PDB file of C-alpha atoms in Angstrom:
ATOM      1  CA  MET B   1      31.360-132.337  78.836  1.00 41.00           C
ATOM      2  CA  ARG B   2      30.036-128.868  78.572  1.00 41.00           C
ATOM      3  CA  ALA B   3      27.864-127.385  81.198  1.00 40.00           C
ATOM      4  CA  ILE B   4      24.856-127.131  79.034  1.00 37.00           C
ATOM      5  CA  THR B   5      24.762-130.940  78.662  1.00 44.00           C
ATOM      6  CA  LEU B   6      23.992-131.305  82.391  1.00 44.00           C
ATOM      7  CA  ILE B   7      20.633-129.611  82.175  1.00 36.00           C
ATOM      8  CA  PHE B   8      19.333-132.314  79.862  1.00 39.00           C
ATOM      9  CA  SER B   9      21.092-135.011  81.803  1.00 43.00           C
ATOM     10  CA  ILE B  10      19.147-134.261  84.896  1.00 44.00           C
ATOM     11  CA  SER B  11      15.846-135.045  83.335  1.00 40.00           C
ATOM     12  CA  ALA B  12      15.659-138.177  85.615  1.00 39.00           C
ATOM     13  CA  VAL B  13      15.137-135.776  88.533  1.00 42.00           C
ATOM     14  CA  LEU B  14      13.354-132.807  87.014  1.00 39.00           C
ATOM     15  CA  THR B  15      11.003-132.777  84.075  1.00 35.00           C
ATOM     16  CA  ALA B  16      11.842-130.934  80.981  1.00 36.00           C
ATOM     17  CA  GLY B  17       8.955-128.545  81.741  1.00 37.00           C
ATOM     18  CA  GLN B  18      10.232-127.727  85.179  1.00 37.00           C
ATOM     19  CA  LEU B  19      13.736-126.915  83.722  1.00 38.00           C
ATOM     20  CA  ALA B  20      12.277-124.685  81.041  1.00 39.00           C
ATOM     21  CA  ALA B  21      10.209-122.916  83.480  1.00 38.00           C
ATOM     22  CA  THR B  22      13.063-122.073  85.794  1.00 46.00           C
ATOM     23  CA  PRO B  23      16.428-122.379  83.918  1.00 47.00           C
ATOM     24  CA  SER B  24      18.001-119.496  85.693  1.00 50.00           C
ATOM     25  CA  GLN B  25      17.767-121.319  89.043  1.00 82.00           C
ATOM     26  CA  TRP B  26      20.233-123.933  88.079  1.00 85.00           C
ATOM     27  CA  ARG B  27      23.880-123.061  88.581  1.00 91.00           C
ATOM     28  CA  GLN B  28      26.128-125.475  86.762  1.00 94.00           C
ATOM     29  CA  TYR B  29      29.798-126.248  87.309  1.00 96.00           C
ATOM     30  CA  SER B  30      31.870-128.547  85.120  1.00 96.00           C
ATOM     31  CA  ALA B  31      35.185-128.416  83.407  1.00 96.00           C
ATOM     32  CA  THR B  32      34.822-128.201  79.630  1.00 95.00           C
ATOM     33  CA  ILE B  33      36.565-130.733  77.350  1.00 93.00           C
ATOM     34  CA  GLU B  34      39.538-128.318  77.154  1.00 95.00           C
ATOM     35  CA  GLN B  35      39.631-127.600  80.850  1.00 95.00           C
ATOM     36  CA  SER B  36      39.369-131.103  82.170  1.00 96.00           C
ATOM     37  CA  ARG B  37      42.482-132.198  83.920  1.00 96.00           C
ATOM     38  CA  TRP B  38      42.952-135.204  86.254  1.00 98.00           C
ATOM     39  CA  GLN B  39      46.207-135.052  88.424  1.00 97.00           C
ATOM     40  CA  LEU B  40      47.992-137.601  90.464  1.00 98.00           C
ATOM     41  CA  SER B  41      48.925-135.079  93.299  1.00 97.00           C
ATOM     42  CA  SER B  42      50.380-137.632  95.704  1.00 97.00           C
ATOM     43  CA  ASN B  43      52.165-140.796  94.572  1.00 97.00           C
ATOM     44  CA  THR B  44      54.039-142.322  97.480  1.00 96.00           C
ATOM     45  CA  PRO B  45      53.945-145.615  99.571  1.00 97.00           C
ATOM     46  CA  LEU B  46      52.062-143.696 102.147  1.00 97.00           C
ATOM     47  CA  GLN B  47      49.347-141.955 100.153  1.00 97.00           C
ATOM     48  CA  CYS B  48      47.893-141.894  96.631  1.00 98.00           C
ATOM     49  CA  GLN B  49      45.736-138.807  95.694  1.00 98.00           C
ATOM     50  CA  LEU B  50      43.900-138.114  92.443  1.00 98.00           C
ATOM     51  CA  GLU B  51      42.409-134.645  91.933  1.00 98.00           C
ATOM     52  CA  HIS B  52      40.053-133.126  89.448  1.00 98.00           C
ATOM     53  CA  GLU B  53      39.404-129.324  89.310  1.00 98.00           C
ATOM     54  CA  ILE B  54      35.833-127.988  88.910  1.00 98.00           C
ATOM     55  CA  PRO B  55      36.110-124.529  87.752  1.00 97.00           C
ATOM     56  CA  ASN B  56      34.710-121.847  90.004  1.00 96.00           C
ATOM     57  CA  PHE B  57      33.385-124.485  92.381  1.00 97.00           C
ATOM     58  CA  GLY B  58      36.253-126.490  93.998  1.00 97.00           C
ATOM     59  CA  LYS B  59      37.931-129.715  93.611  1.00 98.00           C
ATOM     60  CA  ALA B  60      37.125-133.510  93.655  1.00 98.00           C
ATOM     61  CA  VAL B  61      39.742-135.600  95.463  1.00 98.00           C
ATOM     62  CA  PHE B  62      40.036-139.447  95.618  1.00 98.00           C
ATOM     63  CA  ARG B  63      42.475-140.654  98.291  1.00 98.00           C
ATOM     64  CA  SER B  64      43.847-144.050  99.505  1.00 98.00           C
ATOM     65  CA  ALA B  65      46.347-144.335 102.294  1.00 97.00           C
ATOM     66  CA  ALA B  66      48.812-146.938 103.625  1.00 97.00           C
ATOM     67  CA  GLY B  67      47.130-149.439 105.986  1.00 96.00           C
ATOM     68  CA  LYS B  68      46.398-153.031 106.850  1.00 93.00           C
ATOM     69  CA  SER B  69      43.322-153.005 104.564  1.00 93.00           C
ATOM     70  CA  LEU B  70      42.392-151.450 101.224  1.00 92.00           C
ATOM     71  CA  ASN B  71      40.830-147.996 101.828  1.00 96.00           C
ATOM     72  CA  MET B  72      39.373-145.438  99.611  1.00 97.00           C
ATOM     73  CA  ASP B  73      37.610-142.046 100.248  1.00 96.00           C
ATOM     74  CA  PHE B  74      36.174-139.167  98.218  1.00 98.00           C
ATOM     75  CA  GLU B  75      36.110-135.510  99.217  1.00 98.00           C
ATOM     76  CA  LEU B  76      34.267-132.701  97.441  1.00 98.00           C
ATOM     77  CA  GLN B  77      36.240-129.703  98.310  1.00 97.00           C
ATOM     78  CA  MET B  78      34.017-126.598  97.836  1.00 96.00           C
ATOM     79  CA  LEU B  79      35.121-123.044  97.513  1.00 95.00           C
ATOM     80  CA  ARG B  80      31.929-122.140  99.527  1.00 93.00           C
ATOM     81  CA  ARG B  81      31.322-124.611 102.106  1.00 93.00           C
ATOM     82  CA  PRO B  82      27.714-125.290 103.332  1.00 92.00           C
ATOM     83  CA  ASP B  83      26.104-122.873 105.599  1.00 90.00           C
ATOM     84  CA  SER B  84      23.387-125.320 106.639  1.00 90.00           C
ATOM     85  CA  TYR B  85      22.800-129.023 106.711  1.00 93.00           C
ATOM     86  CA  GLY B  86      21.352-130.864 103.860  1.00 91.00           C
ATOM     87  CA  LEU B  87      21.834-133.721 101.181  1.00 95.00           C
ATOM     88  CA  ALA B  88      23.398-133.704  97.776  1.00 96.00           C
ATOM     89  CA  GLU B  89      22.156-136.334  95.377  1.00 97.00           C
ATOM     90  CA  VAL B  90      24.876-138.177  93.501  1.00 98.00           C
ATOM     91  CA  LEU B  91      24.067-139.260  89.984  1.00 97.00           C
ATOM     92  CA  SER B  92      26.056-140.945  87.232  1.00 97.00           C
ATOM     93  CA  VAL B  93      25.225-139.091  83.877  1.00 95.00           C
ATOM     94  CA  PRO B  94      26.044-140.811  80.706  1.00 94.00           C
ATOM     95  CA  PRO B  95      27.858-139.027  77.735  1.00 89.00           C
ATOM     96  CA  GLN B  96      25.907-137.769  74.771  1.00 85.00           C
ATOM     97  CA  TRP B  97      27.309-140.372  72.492  1.00 83.00           C
ATOM     98  CA  ARG B  98      25.783-143.260  74.595  1.00 79.00           C
ATOM     99  CA  ALA B  99      22.175-142.690  73.555  1.00 79.00           C
ATOM    100  CA  GLY B 100      19.671-144.693  75.330  1.00 84.00           C
ATOM    101  CA  GLU B 101      21.871-144.947  78.526  1.00 88.00           C
ATOM    102  CA  LYS B 102      20.002-143.998  81.744  1.00 92.00           C
ATOM    103  CA  THR B 103      21.170-141.730  84.456  1.00 94.00           C
ATOM    104  CA  LYS B 104      21.987-143.774  87.685  1.00 95.00           C
ATOM    105  CA  THR B 105      21.382-142.658  91.243  1.00 96.00           C
ATOM    106  CA  LEU B 106      24.524-143.642  93.147  1.00 97.00           C
ATOM    107  CA  ALA B 107      24.062-142.159  96.681  1.00 96.00           C
ATOM    108  CA  SER B 108      22.929-139.295  98.869  1.00 96.00           C
ATOM    109  CA  MET B 109      25.923-137.203 100.236  1.00 97.00           C
ATOM    110  CA  ARG B 110      25.424-135.475 103.697  1.00 96.00           C
ATOM    111  CA  LEU B 111      26.303-131.807 103.706  1.00 95.00           C
ATOM    112  CA  LEU B 112      27.424-130.596 107.062  1.00 95.00           C
ATOM    113  CA  LYS B 113      27.788-126.962 108.014  1.00 94.00           C
ATOM    114  CA  GLN B 114      31.237-125.576 107.030  1.00 94.00           C
ATOM    115  CA  PHE B 115      32.559-128.974 105.971  1.00 96.00           C
ATOM    116  CA  ASN B 116      33.429-130.388 102.660  1.00 96.00           C
ATOM    117  CA  GLY B 117      31.368-133.224 101.359  1.00 96.00           C
ATOM    118  CA  ASP B 118      32.606-136.804 101.557  1.00 97.00           C
ATOM    119  CA  LEU B 119      31.691-140.373 100.524  1.00 97.00           C
ATOM    120  CA  PRO B 120      32.741-143.606 102.021  1.00 96.00           C
ATOM    121  CA  LYS B 121      35.024-146.328 100.478  1.00 97.00           C
ATOM    122  CA  LYS B 122      32.373-148.399  98.494  1.00 97.00           C
ATOM    123  CA  THR B 123      30.729-145.227  96.905  1.00 97.00           C
ATOM    124  CA  ALA B 124      34.212-143.711  96.033  1.00 98.00           C
ATOM    125  CA  TRP B 125      35.075-146.902  94.130  1.00 98.00           C
ATOM    126  CA  THR B 126      31.737-146.719  92.360  1.00 98.00           C
ATOM    127  CA  LEU B 127      32.501-143.121  91.360  1.00 98.00           C
ATOM    128  CA  LEU B 128      35.874-144.131  89.992  1.00 98.00           C
ATOM    129  CA  THR B 129      34.266-147.082  87.968  1.00 97.00           C
ATOM    130  CA  GLU B 130      31.683-144.780  86.491  1.00 97.00           C
ATOM    131  CA  LEU B 131      34.322-142.371  85.348  1.00 97.00           C
ATOM    132  CA  GLU B 132      36.329-145.232  83.877  1.00 97.00           C
ATOM    133  CA  GLN B 133      33.327-146.166  81.734  1.00 95.00           C
ATOM    134  CA  GLY B 134      32.938-142.545  80.492  1.00 95.00           C
ATOM    135  CA  PHE B 135      30.045-141.393  82.793  1.00 97.00           C
ATOM    136  CA  SER B 136      30.056-138.146  84.778  1.00 97.00           C
ATOM    137  CA  PRO B 137      29.445-138.351  88.480  1.00 98.00           C
ATOM    138  CA  THR B 138      27.230-135.338  89.210  1.00 98.00           C
ATOM    139  CA  PHE B 139      26.139-133.678  92.425  1.00 97.00           C
ATOM    140  CA  TYR B 140      23.059-131.540  92.772  1.00 94.00           C
ATOM    141  CA  TYR B 141      21.627-129.768  95.856  1.00 94.00           C
ATOM    142  CA  SER B 142      19.797-126.655  96.920  1.00 92.00           C
ATOM    143  CA  ASP B 143      22.063-123.730  97.425  1.00 90.00           C
ATOM    144  CA  TRP B 144      22.672-122.644 101.022  1.00 88.00           C
ATOM    145  CA  TYR B 145      23.213-118.951 100.153  1.00 87.00           C
ATOM    146  CA  SER B 146      20.196-118.323  97.748  1.00 87.00           C
ATOM    147  CA  PRO B 147      16.656-119.710  98.259  1.00 85.00           C
ATOM    148  CA  TYR B 148      16.057-119.463  94.516  1.00 87.00           C
ATOM    149  CA  ASP B 149      19.046-121.405  93.160  1.00 90.00           C
ATOM    150  CA  LYS B 150      20.084-125.018  92.875  1.00 93.00           C
ATOM    151  CA  VAL B 151      23.674-126.150  92.162  1.00 95.00           C
ATOM    152  CA  VAL B 152      24.923-128.916  89.726  1.00 96.00           C
ATOM    153  CA  ALA B 153      28.528-129.923  89.923  1.00 97.00           C
ATOM    154  CA  ALA B 154      29.944-132.634  87.719  1.00 97.00           C
ATOM    155  CA  LEU B 155      33.206-134.480  87.142  1.00 98.00           C
ATOM    156  CA  ASN B 156      34.391-134.665  83.538  1.00 97.00           C
ATOM    157  CA  PRO B 157      35.846-138.124  82.498  1.00 97.00           C
ATOM    158  CA  VAL B 158      37.884-136.566  79.761  1.00 96.00           C
ATOM    159  CA  GLN B 159      41.675-137.252  80.501  1.00 96.00           C
ATOM    160  CA  PHE B 160      40.724-139.541  83.230  1.00 97.00           C
ATOM    161  CA  PRO B 161      41.876-143.116  82.103  1.00 96.00           C
ATOM    162  CA  THR B 162      45.639-142.419  81.990  1.00 96.00           C
ATOM    163  CA  GLN B 163      45.806-140.823  85.437  1.00 97.00           C
ATOM    164  CA  TYR B 164      43.473-143.505  86.867  1.00 98.00           C
ATOM    165  CA  GLN B 165      45.972-146.194  85.762  1.00 98.00           C
ATOM    166  CA  ALA B 166      48.814-144.393  87.572  1.00 98.00           C
ATOM    167  CA  PHE B 167      46.544-144.033  90.568  1.00 98.00           C
ATOM    168  CA  SER B 168      45.784-147.729  90.571  1.00 98.00           C
ATOM    169  CA  HIS B 169      49.516-148.474  90.204  1.00 98.00           C
ATOM    170  CA  CYS B 170      50.249-146.114  93.256  1.00 98.00           C
ATOM    171  CA  ILE B 171      47.424-147.953  95.362  1.00 98.00           C
ATOM    172  CA  ALA B 172      49.167-151.395  94.583  1.00 97.00           C
ATOM    173  CA  GLY B 173      52.490-150.018  96.022  1.00 97.00           C
ATOM    174  CA  LEU B 174      51.057-148.647  99.232  1.00 97.00           C
ATOM    175  CA  LEU B 175      52.600-150.002 102.472  1.00 97.00           C
ATOM    176  CA  PRO B 176      50.445-152.614 104.309  1.00 96.00           C
ATOM    177  CA  TYR B 177      50.756-150.721 107.680  1.00 96.00           C
ATOM    178  CA  SER B 178      50.025-147.144 108.683  1.00 96.00           C
ATOM    179  CA  PHE B 179      51.562-144.646 111.248  1.00 96.00           C
ATOM    180  CA  GLU B 180      48.909-145.712 113.743  1.00 95.00           C
ATOM    181  CA  ASP B 181      50.031-149.405 113.349  1.00 96.00           C
ATOM    182  CA  ILE B 182      53.608-148.739 114.141  1.00 96.00           C
ATOM    183  CA  ALA B 183      53.722-145.579 116.274  1.00 97.00           C
ATOM    184  CA  PHE B 184      53.777-147.615 119.399  1.00 97.00           C
ATOM    185  CA  THR B 185      55.783-150.849 119.108  1.00 97.00           C
ATOM    186  CA  VAL B 186      57.267-153.291 121.475  1.00 97.00           C
ATOM    187  CA  LEU B 187      60.462-155.052 120.216  1.00 97.00           C
ATOM    188  CA  SER B 188      61.580-158.249 121.866  1.00 96.00           C
ATOM    189  CA  TYR B 189      65.133-159.611 122.420  1.00 96.00           C
ATOM    190  CA  GLU B 190      67.001-162.975 122.602  1.00 93.00           C
ATOM    191  CA  SER B 191      68.480-163.763 126.062  1.00 88.00           C
ATOM    192  CA  GLY B 192      71.757-162.203 127.173  1.00 81.00           C
ATOM    193  CA  GLY B 193      72.396-159.508 124.614  1.00 89.00           C
ATOM    194  CA  ASP B 194      71.239-156.874 122.091  1.00 92.00           C
ATOM    195  CA  GLN B 195      70.087-159.270 119.322  1.00 94.00           C
ATOM    196  CA  LEU B 196      66.359-158.828 118.489  1.00 96.00           C
ATOM    197  CA  THR B 197      64.119-161.810 117.946  1.00 96.00           C
ATOM    198  CA  ARG B 198      63.334-162.605 114.376  1.00 96.00           C
ATOM    199  CA  GLU B 199      59.922-161.345 114.403  1.00 96.00           C
ATOM    200  CA  SER B 200      61.111-157.883 116.005  1.00 97.00           C
ATOM    201  CA  ARG B 201      63.906-157.521 113.359  1.00 96.00           C
ATOM    202  CA  ARG B 202      61.118-157.708 110.703  1.00 96.00           C
ATOM    203  CA  ARG B 203      58.969-155.193 112.583  1.00 96.00           C
ATOM    204  CA  LEU B 204      62.054-152.843 112.929  1.00 97.00           C
ATOM    205  CA  SER B 205      62.624-153.027 109.118  1.00 96.00           C
ATOM    206  CA  GLN B 206      58.947-152.088 108.552  1.00 95.00           C
ATOM    207  CA  ILE B 207      59.446-148.999 110.668  1.00 96.00           C
ATOM    208  CA  ALA B 208      62.527-148.032 108.881  1.00 95.00           C
ATOM    209  CA  GLU B 209      60.853-148.394 105.528  1.00 95.00           C
ATOM    210  CA  TYR B 210      58.014-146.183 106.745  1.00 96.00           C
ATOM    211  CA  LEU B 211      60.317-143.524 108.051  1.00 95.00           C
ATOM    212  CA  LYS B 212      61.748-143.066 104.505  1.00 93.00           C
ATOM    213  CA  TYR B 213      58.612-141.507 103.353  1.00 95.00           C
ATOM    214  CA  ASP B 214      57.005-139.748 106.392  1.00 95.00           C
ATOM    215  CA  GLN B 215      58.684-136.335 106.889  1.00 90.00           C
ATOM    216  CA  GLU B 216      56.230-135.375 109.641  1.00 94.00           C
ATOM    217  CA  ILE B 217      57.764-137.461 112.443  1.00 95.00           C
ATOM    218  CA  GLU B 218      58.663-135.170 115.219  1.00 96.00           C
ATOM    219  CA  SER B 219      60.203-137.467 117.785  1.00 97.00           C
ATOM    220  CA  ILE B 220      61.017-141.086 118.420  1.00 98.00           C
ATOM    221  CA  ASP B 221      61.532-142.264 122.050  1.00 98.00           C
ATOM    222  CA  LEU B 222      63.252-145.500 122.669  1.00 98.00           C
ATOM    223  CA  GLN B 223      63.105-147.125 126.191  1.00 97.00           C
ATOM    224  CA  GLY B 224      65.146-150.194 126.792  1.00 96.00           C
ATOM    225  CA  TYR B 225      64.451-152.864 129.474  1.00 95.00           C
ATOM    226  CA  THR B 226      65.947-156.276 130.502  1.00 93.00           C
ATOM    227  CA  ASP B 227      64.952-159.235 132.575  1.00 90.00           C
ATOM    228  CA  SER B 228      66.300-159.830 136.103  1.00 89.00           C
ATOM    229  CA  LEU B 229      69.093-162.191 135.308  1.00 89.00           C
ATOM    230  CA  GLY B 230      72.535-160.630 135.986  1.00 82.00           C
ATOM    231  CA  GLY B 231      73.528-157.678 137.971  1.00 87.00           C
ATOM    232  CA  ARG B 232      71.285-154.475 138.250  1.00 90.00           C
ATOM    233  CA  TRP B 233      74.063-152.191 136.857  1.00 93.00           C
ATOM    234  CA  MET B 234      74.858-154.523 134.096  1.00 93.00           C
ATOM    235  CA  ASN B 235      71.277-154.765 133.260  1.00 92.00           C
ATOM    236  CA  GLU B 236      70.951-151.069 133.143  1.00 94.00           C
ATOM    237  CA  GLN B 237      73.861-150.845 130.810  1.00 95.00           C
ATOM    238  CA  LEU B 238      72.480-153.556 128.598  1.00 95.00           C
ATOM    239  CA  SER B 239      69.161-151.673 128.235  1.00 95.00           C
ATOM    240  CA  VAL B 240      71.030-148.524 127.250  1.00 97.00           C
ATOM    241  CA  GLN B 241      72.994-150.588 124.777  1.00 96.00           C
ATOM    242  CA  ARG B 242      69.843-151.946 123.287  1.00 96.00           C
ATOM    243  CA  ALA B 243      68.341-148.593 122.902  1.00 97.00           C
ATOM    244  CA  GLN B 244      71.419-147.024 121.368  1.00 97.00           C
ATOM    245  CA  LYS B 245      71.723-149.920 118.783  1.00 97.00           C
ATOM    246  CA  ILE B 246      68.121-149.203 117.521  1.00 97.00           C
ATOM    247  CA  LYS B 247      68.895-145.407 117.303  1.00 97.00           C
ATOM    248  CA  ASP B 248      71.924-146.168 115.373  1.00 97.00           C
ATOM    249  CA  PHE B 249      69.886-148.320 112.995  1.00 96.00           C
ATOM    250  CA  LEU B 250      67.250-145.646 112.626  1.00 96.00           C
ATOM    251  CA  VAL B 251      69.798-142.856 111.906  1.00 96.00           C
ATOM    252  CA  ALA B 252      71.492-145.086 109.353  1.00 94.00           C
ATOM    253  CA  ALA B 253      68.088-145.342 107.672  1.00 92.00           C
ATOM    254  CA  GLY B 254      67.886-141.561 107.354  1.00 93.00           C
ATOM    255  CA  VAL B 255      66.236-140.339 110.578  1.00 95.00           C
ATOM    256  CA  ALA B 256      67.882-137.184 112.118  1.00 95.00           C
ATOM    257  CA  PRO B 257      69.830-138.027 115.244  1.00 96.00           C
ATOM    258  CA  ASP B 258      68.145-135.218 117.287  1.00 95.00           C
ATOM    259  CA  LYS B 259      64.763-136.683 116.790  1.00 96.00           C
ATOM    260  CA  VAL B 260      65.566-139.930 118.567  1.00 97.00           C
ATOM    261  CA  GLN B 261      65.890-140.162 122.400  1.00 97.00           C
ATOM    262  CA  ILE B 262      67.006-143.018 124.320  1.00 97.00           C
ATOM    263  CA  GLU B 263      66.563-144.275 127.876  1.00 96.00           C
ATOM    264  CA  GLY B 264      67.482-147.549 129.719  1.00 95.00           C
ATOM    265  CA  PHE B 265      65.647-148.764 132.814  1.00 95.00           C
ATOM    266  CA  GLY B 266      67.349-152.085 133.149  1.00 92.00           C
ATOM    267  CA  GLU B 267      65.325-154.575 135.093  1.00 90.00           C
ATOM    268  CA  ARG B 268      63.087-151.887 136.497  1.00 90.00           C
ATOM    269  CA  ARG B 269      59.427-151.582 135.441  1.00 87.00           C
ATOM    270  CA  HIS B 270      59.052-155.237 134.500  1.00 87.00           C
ATOM    271  CA  VAL B 271      55.593-156.257 132.964  1.00 91.00           C
ATOM    272  CA  ALA B 272      55.766-159.937 133.887  1.00 90.00           C
ATOM    273  CA  PRO B 273      57.186-162.125 136.688  1.00 91.00           C
ATOM    274  CA  ASN B 274      60.810-162.829 136.254  1.00 87.00           C
ATOM    275  CA  ASP B 275      60.683-166.245 137.841  1.00 86.00           C
ATOM    276  CA  SER B 276      59.863-168.095 134.522  1.00 90.00           C
ATOM    277  CA  ALA B 277      61.490-168.195 131.039  1.00 90.00           C
ATOM    278  CA  LEU B 278      58.261-166.792 129.483  1.00 93.00           C
ATOM    279  CA  GLY B 279      58.090-163.908 131.885  1.00 91.00           C
ATOM    280  CA  ARG B 280      61.727-162.970 131.365  1.00 89.00           C
ATOM    281  CA  ALA B 281      61.238-163.030 127.606  1.00 92.00           C
ATOM    282  CA  VAL B 282      58.393-160.570 128.004  1.00 93.00           C
ATOM    283  CA  ASN B 283      60.629-158.225 129.989  1.00 93.00           C
ATOM    284  CA  ARG B 284      63.430-158.293 127.518  1.00 94.00           C
ATOM    285  CA  ARG B 285      62.057-155.506 125.423  1.00 96.00           C
ATOM    286  CA  LEU B 286      62.406-152.031 123.869  1.00 97.00           C
ATOM    287  CA  VAL B 287      59.353-149.799 123.680  1.00 98.00           C
ATOM    288  CA  LEU B 288      59.368-147.426 120.558  1.00 98.00           C
ATOM    289  CA  GLN B 289      57.013-144.484 120.448  1.00 98.00           C
ATOM    290  CA  MET B 290      56.802-142.057 117.481  1.00 97.00           C
ATOM    291  CA  ALA B 291      54.975-138.679 117.647  1.00 97.00           C
ATOM    292  CA  LYS B 292      53.796-136.146 115.029  1.00 94.00           C
ATOM    293  CA  PRO B 293      53.080-132.448 115.579  1.00 89.00           C
TER     294      PRO B 293
END
């Protein structure tokens, strides 16, 4: 959509007379049909990101990340960030060929000083739906750097459908857990050896799958513990053995050996009484902690 179209599309907000009286006060930013590009800039099981360049203004970014629940956010990255606080009105502007369609008001976006604009999940999905139908989500606000100007920035739906389809496939393949979900994990053991419980084996497989894609992991600390059955020295050796076996598993999965540190504390630092089967089961554990820079 060419920038001049935006002037007439905002008639729902300002009358034609007002626009005619002060046309120079509107600064319009939008990719032309030839410039319009949508790019899937991140396509991994950890993050999906769809971007659209707005020439001389900045970039629109839709982002969804791995996690327990479906999430989505929108960020309007501006070359000149706000120098004061305010609101930007978000409209959905119909294309010229859809005569009779009305401009829809979608939301008000808060503008914070020296921050990019952003919108929450539900509104972000609404913007994607409007783009899919050929509408142009449009942002308008008073300029922070000039008392005389107002700014209009629009997203062009040209070339959107193909990349949106790829974006949707990426979202469908996101892992159902995030770094925060697994960064601190307690694994449990069967009695008398280094065999993890069934649930802990599943959890460890999830961690290994996550580590295939996240290259920002700085360190992984493994601390092994036992219950009080058996000798103290034997228990300490067993706790080290448990930690070493987990390290070997992670290294085989592709983690650099120098990123993984192990310790064994035996029956020390128990977290439950050792005078019952349930308490001993809780104490047979390995604590895994991951850190990023």
